[in-house]
CSV table of C-alpha atoms and ligand atoms in Angstrom, one decimal:
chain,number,residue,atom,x,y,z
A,4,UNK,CA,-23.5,-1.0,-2.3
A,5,UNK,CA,-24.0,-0.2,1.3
A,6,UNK,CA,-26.6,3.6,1.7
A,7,UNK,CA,-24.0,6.7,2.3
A,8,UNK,CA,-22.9,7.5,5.8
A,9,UNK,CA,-24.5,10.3,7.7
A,10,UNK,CA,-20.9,11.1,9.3
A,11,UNK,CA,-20.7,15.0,11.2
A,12,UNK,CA,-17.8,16.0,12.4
A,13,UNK,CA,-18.3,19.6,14.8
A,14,UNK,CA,-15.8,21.8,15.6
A,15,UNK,CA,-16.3,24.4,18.5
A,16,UNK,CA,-16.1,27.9,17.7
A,17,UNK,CA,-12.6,29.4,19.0
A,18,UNK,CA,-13.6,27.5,21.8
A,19,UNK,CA,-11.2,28.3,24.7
A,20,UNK,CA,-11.2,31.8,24.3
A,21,UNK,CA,-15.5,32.2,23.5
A,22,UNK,CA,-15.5,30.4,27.0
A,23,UNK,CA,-13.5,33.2,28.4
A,24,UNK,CA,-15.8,35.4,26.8
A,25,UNK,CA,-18.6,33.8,27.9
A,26,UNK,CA,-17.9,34.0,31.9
A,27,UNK,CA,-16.5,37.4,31.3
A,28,UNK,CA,-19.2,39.5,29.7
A,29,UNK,CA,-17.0,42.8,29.6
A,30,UNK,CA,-15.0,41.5,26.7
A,31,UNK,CA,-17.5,40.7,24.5
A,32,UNK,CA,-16.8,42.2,21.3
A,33,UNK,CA,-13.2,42.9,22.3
A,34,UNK,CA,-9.6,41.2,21.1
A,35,UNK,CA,-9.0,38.2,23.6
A,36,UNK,CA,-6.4,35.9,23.4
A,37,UNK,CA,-5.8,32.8,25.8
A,38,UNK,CA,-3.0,31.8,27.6
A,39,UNK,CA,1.3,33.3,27.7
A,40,UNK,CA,-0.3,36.3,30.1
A,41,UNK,CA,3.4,35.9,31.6
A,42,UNK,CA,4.4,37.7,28.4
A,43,UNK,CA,6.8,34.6,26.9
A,44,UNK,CA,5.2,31.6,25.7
A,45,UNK,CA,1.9,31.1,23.3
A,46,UNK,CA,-1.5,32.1,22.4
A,47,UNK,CA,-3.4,28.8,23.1
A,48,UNK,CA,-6.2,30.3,21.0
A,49,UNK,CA,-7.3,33.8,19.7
A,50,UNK,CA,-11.3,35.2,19.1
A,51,UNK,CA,-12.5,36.2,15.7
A,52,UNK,CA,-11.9,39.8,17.4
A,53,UNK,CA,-8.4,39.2,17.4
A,54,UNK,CA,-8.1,37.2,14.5
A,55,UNK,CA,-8.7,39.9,12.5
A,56,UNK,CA,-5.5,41.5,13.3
A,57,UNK,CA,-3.7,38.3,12.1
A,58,UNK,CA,-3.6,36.2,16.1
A,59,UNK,CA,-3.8,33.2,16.1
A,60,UNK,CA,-3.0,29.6,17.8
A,61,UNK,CA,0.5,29.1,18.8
A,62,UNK,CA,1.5,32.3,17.8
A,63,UNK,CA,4.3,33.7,20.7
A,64,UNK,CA,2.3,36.5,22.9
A,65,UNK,CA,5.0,39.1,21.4
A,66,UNK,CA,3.8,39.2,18.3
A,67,UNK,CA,0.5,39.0,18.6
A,68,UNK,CA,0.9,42.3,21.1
A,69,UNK,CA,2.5,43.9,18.0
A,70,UNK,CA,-0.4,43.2,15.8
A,71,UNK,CA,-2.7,43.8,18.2
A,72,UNK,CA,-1.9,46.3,21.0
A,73,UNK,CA,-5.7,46.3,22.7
A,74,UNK,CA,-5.4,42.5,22.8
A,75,UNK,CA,-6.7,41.3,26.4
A,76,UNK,CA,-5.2,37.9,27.7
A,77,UNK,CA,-6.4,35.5,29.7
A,78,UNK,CA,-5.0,33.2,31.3
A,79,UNK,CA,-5.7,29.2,30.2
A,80,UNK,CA,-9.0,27.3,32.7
A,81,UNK,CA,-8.5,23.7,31.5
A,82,UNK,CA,-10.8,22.4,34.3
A,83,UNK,CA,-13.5,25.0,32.7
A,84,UNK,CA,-12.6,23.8,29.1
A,85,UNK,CA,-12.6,20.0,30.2
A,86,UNK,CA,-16.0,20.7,31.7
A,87,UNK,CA,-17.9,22.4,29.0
A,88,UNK,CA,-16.5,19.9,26.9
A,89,UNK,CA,-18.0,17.3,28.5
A,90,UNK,CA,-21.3,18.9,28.4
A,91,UNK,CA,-21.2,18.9,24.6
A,92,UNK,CA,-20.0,15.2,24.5
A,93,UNK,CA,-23.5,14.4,26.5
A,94,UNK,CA,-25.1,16.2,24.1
A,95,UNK,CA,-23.4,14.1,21.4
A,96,UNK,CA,-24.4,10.8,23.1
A,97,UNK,CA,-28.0,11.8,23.2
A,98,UNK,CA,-28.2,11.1,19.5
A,99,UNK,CA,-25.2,8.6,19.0
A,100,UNK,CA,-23.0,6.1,20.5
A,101,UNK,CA,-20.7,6.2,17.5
A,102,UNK,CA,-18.6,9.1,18.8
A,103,UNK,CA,-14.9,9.6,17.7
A,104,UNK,CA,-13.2,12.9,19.9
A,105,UNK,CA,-10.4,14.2,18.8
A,106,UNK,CA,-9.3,17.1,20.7
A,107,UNK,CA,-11.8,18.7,23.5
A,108,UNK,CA,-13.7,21.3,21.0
A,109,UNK,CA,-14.0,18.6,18.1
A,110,UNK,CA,-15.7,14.8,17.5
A,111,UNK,CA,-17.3,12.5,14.9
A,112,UNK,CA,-20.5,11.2,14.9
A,113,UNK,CA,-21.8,8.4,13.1
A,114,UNK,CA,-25.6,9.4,12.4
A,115,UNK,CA,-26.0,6.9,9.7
A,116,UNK,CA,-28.9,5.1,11.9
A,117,UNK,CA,-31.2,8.4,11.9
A,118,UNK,CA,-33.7,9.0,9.1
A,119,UNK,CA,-33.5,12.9,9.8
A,120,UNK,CA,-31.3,14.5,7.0
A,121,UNK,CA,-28.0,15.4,8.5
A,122,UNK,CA,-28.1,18.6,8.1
A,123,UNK,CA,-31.1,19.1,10.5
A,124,UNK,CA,-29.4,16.8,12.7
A,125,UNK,CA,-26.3,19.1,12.9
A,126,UNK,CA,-28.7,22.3,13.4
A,127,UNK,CA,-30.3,20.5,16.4
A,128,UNK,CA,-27.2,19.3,18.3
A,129,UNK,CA,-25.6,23.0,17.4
A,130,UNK,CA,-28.8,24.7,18.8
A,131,UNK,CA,-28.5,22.3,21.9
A,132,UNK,CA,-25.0,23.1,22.9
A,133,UNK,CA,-25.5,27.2,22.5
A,134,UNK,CA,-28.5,26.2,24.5
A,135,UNK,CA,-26.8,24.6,26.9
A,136,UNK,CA,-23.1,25.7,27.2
A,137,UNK,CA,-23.7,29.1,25.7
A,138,UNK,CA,-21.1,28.5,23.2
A,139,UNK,CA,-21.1,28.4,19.3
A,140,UNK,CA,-19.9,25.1,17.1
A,141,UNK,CA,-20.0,24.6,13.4
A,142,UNK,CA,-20.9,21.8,11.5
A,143,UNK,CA,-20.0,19.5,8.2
A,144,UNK,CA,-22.0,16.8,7.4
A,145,UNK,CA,-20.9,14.5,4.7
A,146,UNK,CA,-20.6,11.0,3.6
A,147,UNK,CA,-17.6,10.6,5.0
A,148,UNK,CA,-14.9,11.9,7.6
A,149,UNK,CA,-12.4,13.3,5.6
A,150,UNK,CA,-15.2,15.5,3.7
A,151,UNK,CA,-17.2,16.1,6.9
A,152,UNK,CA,-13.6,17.4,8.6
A,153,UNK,CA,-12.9,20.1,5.8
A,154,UNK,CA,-17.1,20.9,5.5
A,155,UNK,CA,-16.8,22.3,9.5
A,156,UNK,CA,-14.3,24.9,8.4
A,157,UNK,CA,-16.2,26.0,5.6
A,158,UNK,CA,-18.9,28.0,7.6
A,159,UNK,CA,-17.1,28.9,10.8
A,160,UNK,CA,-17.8,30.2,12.8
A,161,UNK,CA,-21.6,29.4,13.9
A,162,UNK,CA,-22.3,28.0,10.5
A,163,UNK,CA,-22.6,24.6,8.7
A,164,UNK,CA,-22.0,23.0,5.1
A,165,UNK,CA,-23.6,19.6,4.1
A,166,UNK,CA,-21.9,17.8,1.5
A,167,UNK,CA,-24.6,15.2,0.2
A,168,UNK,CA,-23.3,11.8,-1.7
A,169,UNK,CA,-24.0,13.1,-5.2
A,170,UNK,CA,-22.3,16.6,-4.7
A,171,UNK,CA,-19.0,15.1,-4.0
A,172,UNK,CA,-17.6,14.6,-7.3
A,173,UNK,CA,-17.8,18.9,-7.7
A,174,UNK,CA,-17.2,19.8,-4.3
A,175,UNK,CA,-14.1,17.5,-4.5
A,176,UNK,CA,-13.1,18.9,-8.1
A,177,UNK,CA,-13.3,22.7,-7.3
A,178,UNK,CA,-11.2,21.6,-3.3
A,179,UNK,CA,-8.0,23.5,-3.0
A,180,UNK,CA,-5.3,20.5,-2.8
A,181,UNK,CA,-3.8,22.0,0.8
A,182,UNK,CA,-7.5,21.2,2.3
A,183,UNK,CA,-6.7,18.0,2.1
A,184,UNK,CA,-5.0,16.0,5.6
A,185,UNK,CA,-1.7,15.6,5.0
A,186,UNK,CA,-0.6,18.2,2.5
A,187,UNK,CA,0.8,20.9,4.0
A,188,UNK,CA,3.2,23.6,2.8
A,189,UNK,CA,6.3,21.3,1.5
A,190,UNK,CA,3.3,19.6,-0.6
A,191,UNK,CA,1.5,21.9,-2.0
A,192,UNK,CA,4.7,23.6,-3.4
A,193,UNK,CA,5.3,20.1,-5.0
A,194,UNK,CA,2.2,19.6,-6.3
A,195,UNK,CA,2.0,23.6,-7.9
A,196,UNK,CA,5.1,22.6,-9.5
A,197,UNK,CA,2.7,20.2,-11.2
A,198,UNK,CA,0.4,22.6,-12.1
A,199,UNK,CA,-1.8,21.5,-9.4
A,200,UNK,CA,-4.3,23.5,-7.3
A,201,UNK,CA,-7.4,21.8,-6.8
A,202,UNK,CA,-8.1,18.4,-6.1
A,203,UNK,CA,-9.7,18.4,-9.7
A,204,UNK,CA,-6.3,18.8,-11.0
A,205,UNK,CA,-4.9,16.0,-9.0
A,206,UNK,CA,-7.3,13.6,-10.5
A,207,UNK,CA,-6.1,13.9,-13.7
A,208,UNK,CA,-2.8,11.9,-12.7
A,209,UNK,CA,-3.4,7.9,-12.6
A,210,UNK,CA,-2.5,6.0,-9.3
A,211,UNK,CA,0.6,5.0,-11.0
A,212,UNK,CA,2.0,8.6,-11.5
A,213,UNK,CA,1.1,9.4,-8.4
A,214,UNK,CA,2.9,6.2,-6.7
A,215,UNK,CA,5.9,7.0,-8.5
A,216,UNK,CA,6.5,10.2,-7.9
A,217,UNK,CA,5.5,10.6,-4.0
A,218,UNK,CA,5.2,6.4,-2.9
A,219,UNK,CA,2.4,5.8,-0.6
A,220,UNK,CA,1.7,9.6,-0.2
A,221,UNK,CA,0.9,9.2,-3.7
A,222,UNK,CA,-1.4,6.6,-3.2
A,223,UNK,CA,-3.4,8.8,-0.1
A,224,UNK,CA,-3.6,11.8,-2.5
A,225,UNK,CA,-5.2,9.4,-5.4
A,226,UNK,CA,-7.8,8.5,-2.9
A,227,UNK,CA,-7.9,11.2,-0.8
A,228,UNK,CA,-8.6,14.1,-4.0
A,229,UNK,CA,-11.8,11.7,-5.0
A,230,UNK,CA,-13.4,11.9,-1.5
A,231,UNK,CA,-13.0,8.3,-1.0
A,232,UNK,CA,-12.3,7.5,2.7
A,233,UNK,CA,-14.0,4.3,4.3
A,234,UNK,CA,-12.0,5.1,7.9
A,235,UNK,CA,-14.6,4.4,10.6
A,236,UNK,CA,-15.8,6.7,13.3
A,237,UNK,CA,-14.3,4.7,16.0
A,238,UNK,CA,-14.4,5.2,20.0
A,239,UNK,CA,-11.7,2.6,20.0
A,240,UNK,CA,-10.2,1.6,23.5
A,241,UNK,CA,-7.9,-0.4,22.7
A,242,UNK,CA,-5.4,2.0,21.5
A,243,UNK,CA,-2.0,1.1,21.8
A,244,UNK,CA,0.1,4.4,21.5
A,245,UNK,CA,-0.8,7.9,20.6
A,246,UNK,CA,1.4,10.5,18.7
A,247,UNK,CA,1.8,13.5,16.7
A,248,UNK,CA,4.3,14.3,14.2
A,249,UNK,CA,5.7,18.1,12.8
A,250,UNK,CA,7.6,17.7,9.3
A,251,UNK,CA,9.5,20.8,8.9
A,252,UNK,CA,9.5,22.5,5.9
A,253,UNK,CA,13.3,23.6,5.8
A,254,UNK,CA,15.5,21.0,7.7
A,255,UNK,CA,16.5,22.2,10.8
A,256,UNK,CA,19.9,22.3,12.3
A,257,UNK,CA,18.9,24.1,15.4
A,258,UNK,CA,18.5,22.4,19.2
A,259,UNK,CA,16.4,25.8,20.3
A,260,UNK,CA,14.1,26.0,17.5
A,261,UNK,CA,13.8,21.9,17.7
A,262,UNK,CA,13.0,22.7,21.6
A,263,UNK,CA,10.3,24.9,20.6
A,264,UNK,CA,8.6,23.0,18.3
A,265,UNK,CA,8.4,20.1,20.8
A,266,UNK,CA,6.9,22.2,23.2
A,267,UNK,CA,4.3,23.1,20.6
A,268,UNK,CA,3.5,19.4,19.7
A,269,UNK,CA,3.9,18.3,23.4
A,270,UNK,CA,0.6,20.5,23.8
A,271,UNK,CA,-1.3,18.7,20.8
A,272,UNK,CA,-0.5,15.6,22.5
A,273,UNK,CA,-1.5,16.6,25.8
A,274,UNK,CA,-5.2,17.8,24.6
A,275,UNK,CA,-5.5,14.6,22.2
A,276,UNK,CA,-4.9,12.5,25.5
A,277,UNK,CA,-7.3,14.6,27.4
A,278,UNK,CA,-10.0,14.2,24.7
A,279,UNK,CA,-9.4,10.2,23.4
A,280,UNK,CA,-6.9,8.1,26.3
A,281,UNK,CA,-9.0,6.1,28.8
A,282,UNK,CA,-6.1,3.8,29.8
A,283,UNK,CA,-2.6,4.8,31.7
A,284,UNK,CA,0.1,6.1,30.2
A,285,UNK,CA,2.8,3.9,30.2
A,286,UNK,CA,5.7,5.7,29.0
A,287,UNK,CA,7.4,8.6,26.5
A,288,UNK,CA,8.1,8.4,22.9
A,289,UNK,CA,10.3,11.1,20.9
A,290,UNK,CA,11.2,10.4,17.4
A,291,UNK,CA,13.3,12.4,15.0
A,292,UNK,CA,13.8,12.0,11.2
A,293,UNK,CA,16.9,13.1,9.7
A,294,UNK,CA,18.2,14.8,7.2
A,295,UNK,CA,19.4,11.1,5.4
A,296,UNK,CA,15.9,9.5,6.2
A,297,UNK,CA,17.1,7.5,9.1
A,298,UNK,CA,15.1,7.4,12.2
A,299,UNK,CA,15.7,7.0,15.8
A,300,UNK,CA,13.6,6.9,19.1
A,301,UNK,CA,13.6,7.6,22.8
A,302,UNK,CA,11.9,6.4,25.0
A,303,UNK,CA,11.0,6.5,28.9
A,304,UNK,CA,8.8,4.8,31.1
A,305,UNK,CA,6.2,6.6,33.2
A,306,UNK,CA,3.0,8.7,32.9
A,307,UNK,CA,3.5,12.4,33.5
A,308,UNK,CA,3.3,14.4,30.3
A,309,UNK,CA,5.8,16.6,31.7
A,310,UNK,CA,8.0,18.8,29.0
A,311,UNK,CA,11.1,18.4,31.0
A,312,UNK,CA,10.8,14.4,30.6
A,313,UNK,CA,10.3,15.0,26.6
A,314,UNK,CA,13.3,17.3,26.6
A,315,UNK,CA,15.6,14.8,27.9
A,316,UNK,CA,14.8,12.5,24.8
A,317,UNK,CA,14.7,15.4,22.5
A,318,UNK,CA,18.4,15.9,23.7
A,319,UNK,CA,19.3,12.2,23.8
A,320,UNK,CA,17.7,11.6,20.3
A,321,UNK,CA,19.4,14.8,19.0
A,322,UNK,CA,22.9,13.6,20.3
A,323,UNK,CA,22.3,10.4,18.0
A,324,UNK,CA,21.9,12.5,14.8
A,325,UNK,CA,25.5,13.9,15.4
A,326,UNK,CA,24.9,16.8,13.7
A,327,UNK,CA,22.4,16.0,11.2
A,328,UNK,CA,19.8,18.3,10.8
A,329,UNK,CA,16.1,17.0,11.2
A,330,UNK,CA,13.3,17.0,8.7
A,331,UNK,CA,10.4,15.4,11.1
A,332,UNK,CA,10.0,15.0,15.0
A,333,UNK,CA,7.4,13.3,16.4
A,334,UNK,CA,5.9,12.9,19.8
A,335,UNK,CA,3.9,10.8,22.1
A,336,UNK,CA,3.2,8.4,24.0
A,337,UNK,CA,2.8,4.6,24.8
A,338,UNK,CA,-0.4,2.8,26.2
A,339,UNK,CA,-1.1,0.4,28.7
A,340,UNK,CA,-3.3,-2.0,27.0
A,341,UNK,CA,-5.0,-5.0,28.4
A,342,UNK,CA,-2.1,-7.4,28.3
A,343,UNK,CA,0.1,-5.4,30.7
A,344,UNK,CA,-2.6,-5.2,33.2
A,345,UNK,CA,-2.1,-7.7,36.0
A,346,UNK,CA,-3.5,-11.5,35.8
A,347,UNK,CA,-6.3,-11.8,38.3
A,348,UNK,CA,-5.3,-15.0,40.5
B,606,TTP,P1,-9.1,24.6,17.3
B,606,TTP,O1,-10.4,24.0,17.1
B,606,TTP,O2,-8.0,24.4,16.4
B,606,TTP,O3,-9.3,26.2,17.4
B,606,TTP,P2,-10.4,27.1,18.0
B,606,TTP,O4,-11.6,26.2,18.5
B,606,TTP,O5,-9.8,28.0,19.0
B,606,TTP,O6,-10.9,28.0,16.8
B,606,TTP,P3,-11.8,27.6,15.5
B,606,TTP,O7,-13.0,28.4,15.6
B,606,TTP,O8,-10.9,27.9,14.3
B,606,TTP,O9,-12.1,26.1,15.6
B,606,TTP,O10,-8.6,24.2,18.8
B,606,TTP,C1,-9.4,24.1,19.9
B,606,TTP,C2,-8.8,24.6,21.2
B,606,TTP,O11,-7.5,23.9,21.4
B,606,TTP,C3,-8.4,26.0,21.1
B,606,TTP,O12,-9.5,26.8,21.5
B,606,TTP,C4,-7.2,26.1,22.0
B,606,TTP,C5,-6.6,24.7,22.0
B,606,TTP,N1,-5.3,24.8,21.1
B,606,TTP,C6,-4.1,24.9,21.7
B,606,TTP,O13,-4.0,24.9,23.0
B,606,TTP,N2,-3.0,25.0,20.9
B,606,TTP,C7,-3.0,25.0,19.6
B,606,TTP,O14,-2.0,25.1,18.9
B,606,TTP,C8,-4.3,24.9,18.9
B,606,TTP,C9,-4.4,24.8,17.4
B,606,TTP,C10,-5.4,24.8,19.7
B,607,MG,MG1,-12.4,24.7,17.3
């Protein structure tokens, strides 16, 4: 058997809005919430301040004025976010080429090569980037990225949790089963309907049960509530497309709450092609699932990640359900790879 990984994955602290702090000492220790300062649209992000009042990401800028009146906003500095996030990527590369982004404030690294223990690792690289940027991040270190992903969130903020090889098997057995990726609210109500909680409840179906009641998701959770997860950290450049998907929890039947949705994911998308897509865009993707299962896309060629591009597809994929409501939309975009670029006579 090959030694354990070292695999970290860091997470910035509510990272666009401790910037704001940052360059603007007089709301330190104040409520501050980023972005919709035009009073309609979104919180891109809210401070530990202000999540104490229940604000939070994606949240619309009316509600979070009702639970938090004093709540300051600022308006959203990507070139300042972009920067600083670039700093901590060279901060990253100082110890590893194995780095995997995936969204400006968050990254694997593959520290399997070091002989330092990976928790002292993290502690260094997290000192070095307050250093540095003046900014908090937090830390898991595990064996793998799956563990290391839900170890960053255990701490947060300014904090870190090493998961080492042999304390999987209880820190995987006491897990809450909606920690896992790819269980969100529509599973976890299946799986309490199975008496399940933790991940140590999950184990105690066989792959089989598992495969017949939920098909390949079955098969995922099997895996996925062991800690097993061989996925590499990969700074791939060869990726062909890039996409996000939103499965809704009730089906819905309604072209403005669809519309706002999109916008929601079109903003995941744009910040995972900020952190990961090196190559040109080559052209829009919308899909919707409907209510019956069946699928369709929409498509259109060019590169601007603009909403009122996606909007047409939403509409044109929307006019091909004919009235069916929709249980998933997803949303992204196609790459140029090296096969479209031209020959070199
Ligand atoms: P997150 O890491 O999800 O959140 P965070 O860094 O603000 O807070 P935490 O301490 O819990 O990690 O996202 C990173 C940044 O991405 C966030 O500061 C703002 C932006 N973002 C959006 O613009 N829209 C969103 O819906 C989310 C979730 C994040
Ligand atoms: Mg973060």
């Amino acid at each position: 058997m090959p030694p354990p990984r070292k695999i970290i994955h860091i997470d910035m602290d509510c990272f666009y809005a401790a910037i704001e702090v940052r360059d603007d000492p007089s709301l330190k220790g104040k409520p501050v919430g980023v972005g919709g300062s035009s009073g309609r649209g979104v919180l891109t992000t809210a401070n530990y301040e202000a999540r104490k009042f229940g604000c939070h990401s994606a949240m619309p800028v009316f509600m979070a004025r009702q639970l938090c009146p004093e709540i300051i906003l600022t308006p959203v500095r990507f070139d300042v976010y972009r920067e600083a996030s670039r700093q901590v990527r060279a901060i990253f590369a100082r110890y590893t080429d194995l780095i995997e982004p995936l969204s400006l404030d968050e990254a694997y690294l593959d520290l399997s090569h070091r002989s330092e223990s990976g928790a002292a690792l993290a502690r260094e690289i997290r000192k070095a980037i307050f250093t540095e940027t003046g900014l908090t991040a937090s830390a898991g270190i595990a064996p793998n990225k799956m563990i290391a992903k839900v170890a960053s969130d255990w701490n947060k903020p300014d904090g870190q949790l090493e998961v080492r090889p042999d304390e999987v098997p209880s820190f995987m057995r006491g897990l809450r089963v909606g920690k896992l990726h790819g269980v969100g609210k529509r599973g976890r109500e299946s799986l309490t309907k199975m008496g399940v909680t933790t991940c140590g409840d999950l184990q105690k179906f066989t792959k089989f049960e598992l495969a017949d009641r939920f098909g390949k998701w079955g098969l995922e959770l099997y895996e996925r509530s062991r800690g097993n997860d061989n996925r590499p950290v990969s700074n791939d450049r060869t990726r062909k497309s890039l996409s996000k998907e939103h499965t809704f929890s009730e089906n819905i039947h309604d072209f403005d709450w669809l519309t706002d949705v999109m916008r929601k994911v079109l903003g995941e998308v744009r910040s995972s092609v900020e952190a990961k897509v090196e190559q040109d865009i080559k052209s829009r993707v919308i899909k919707l699932k409907f209510e019956d299962f069946t699928t369709t896309t929409a498509e259109k060629a060019g590169s601007e990640l603009d909403e009122k591009a996606y909007l047409d597809l939403l509409k044109l994929a929307w006019d091909r359900g004919q009235g069916k409501a929709v249980r998933l939309l997803g949303l992204g975009v196609k790459l140029a790879t090296e096969e479209d670029q031209p020959e070199l006579l």
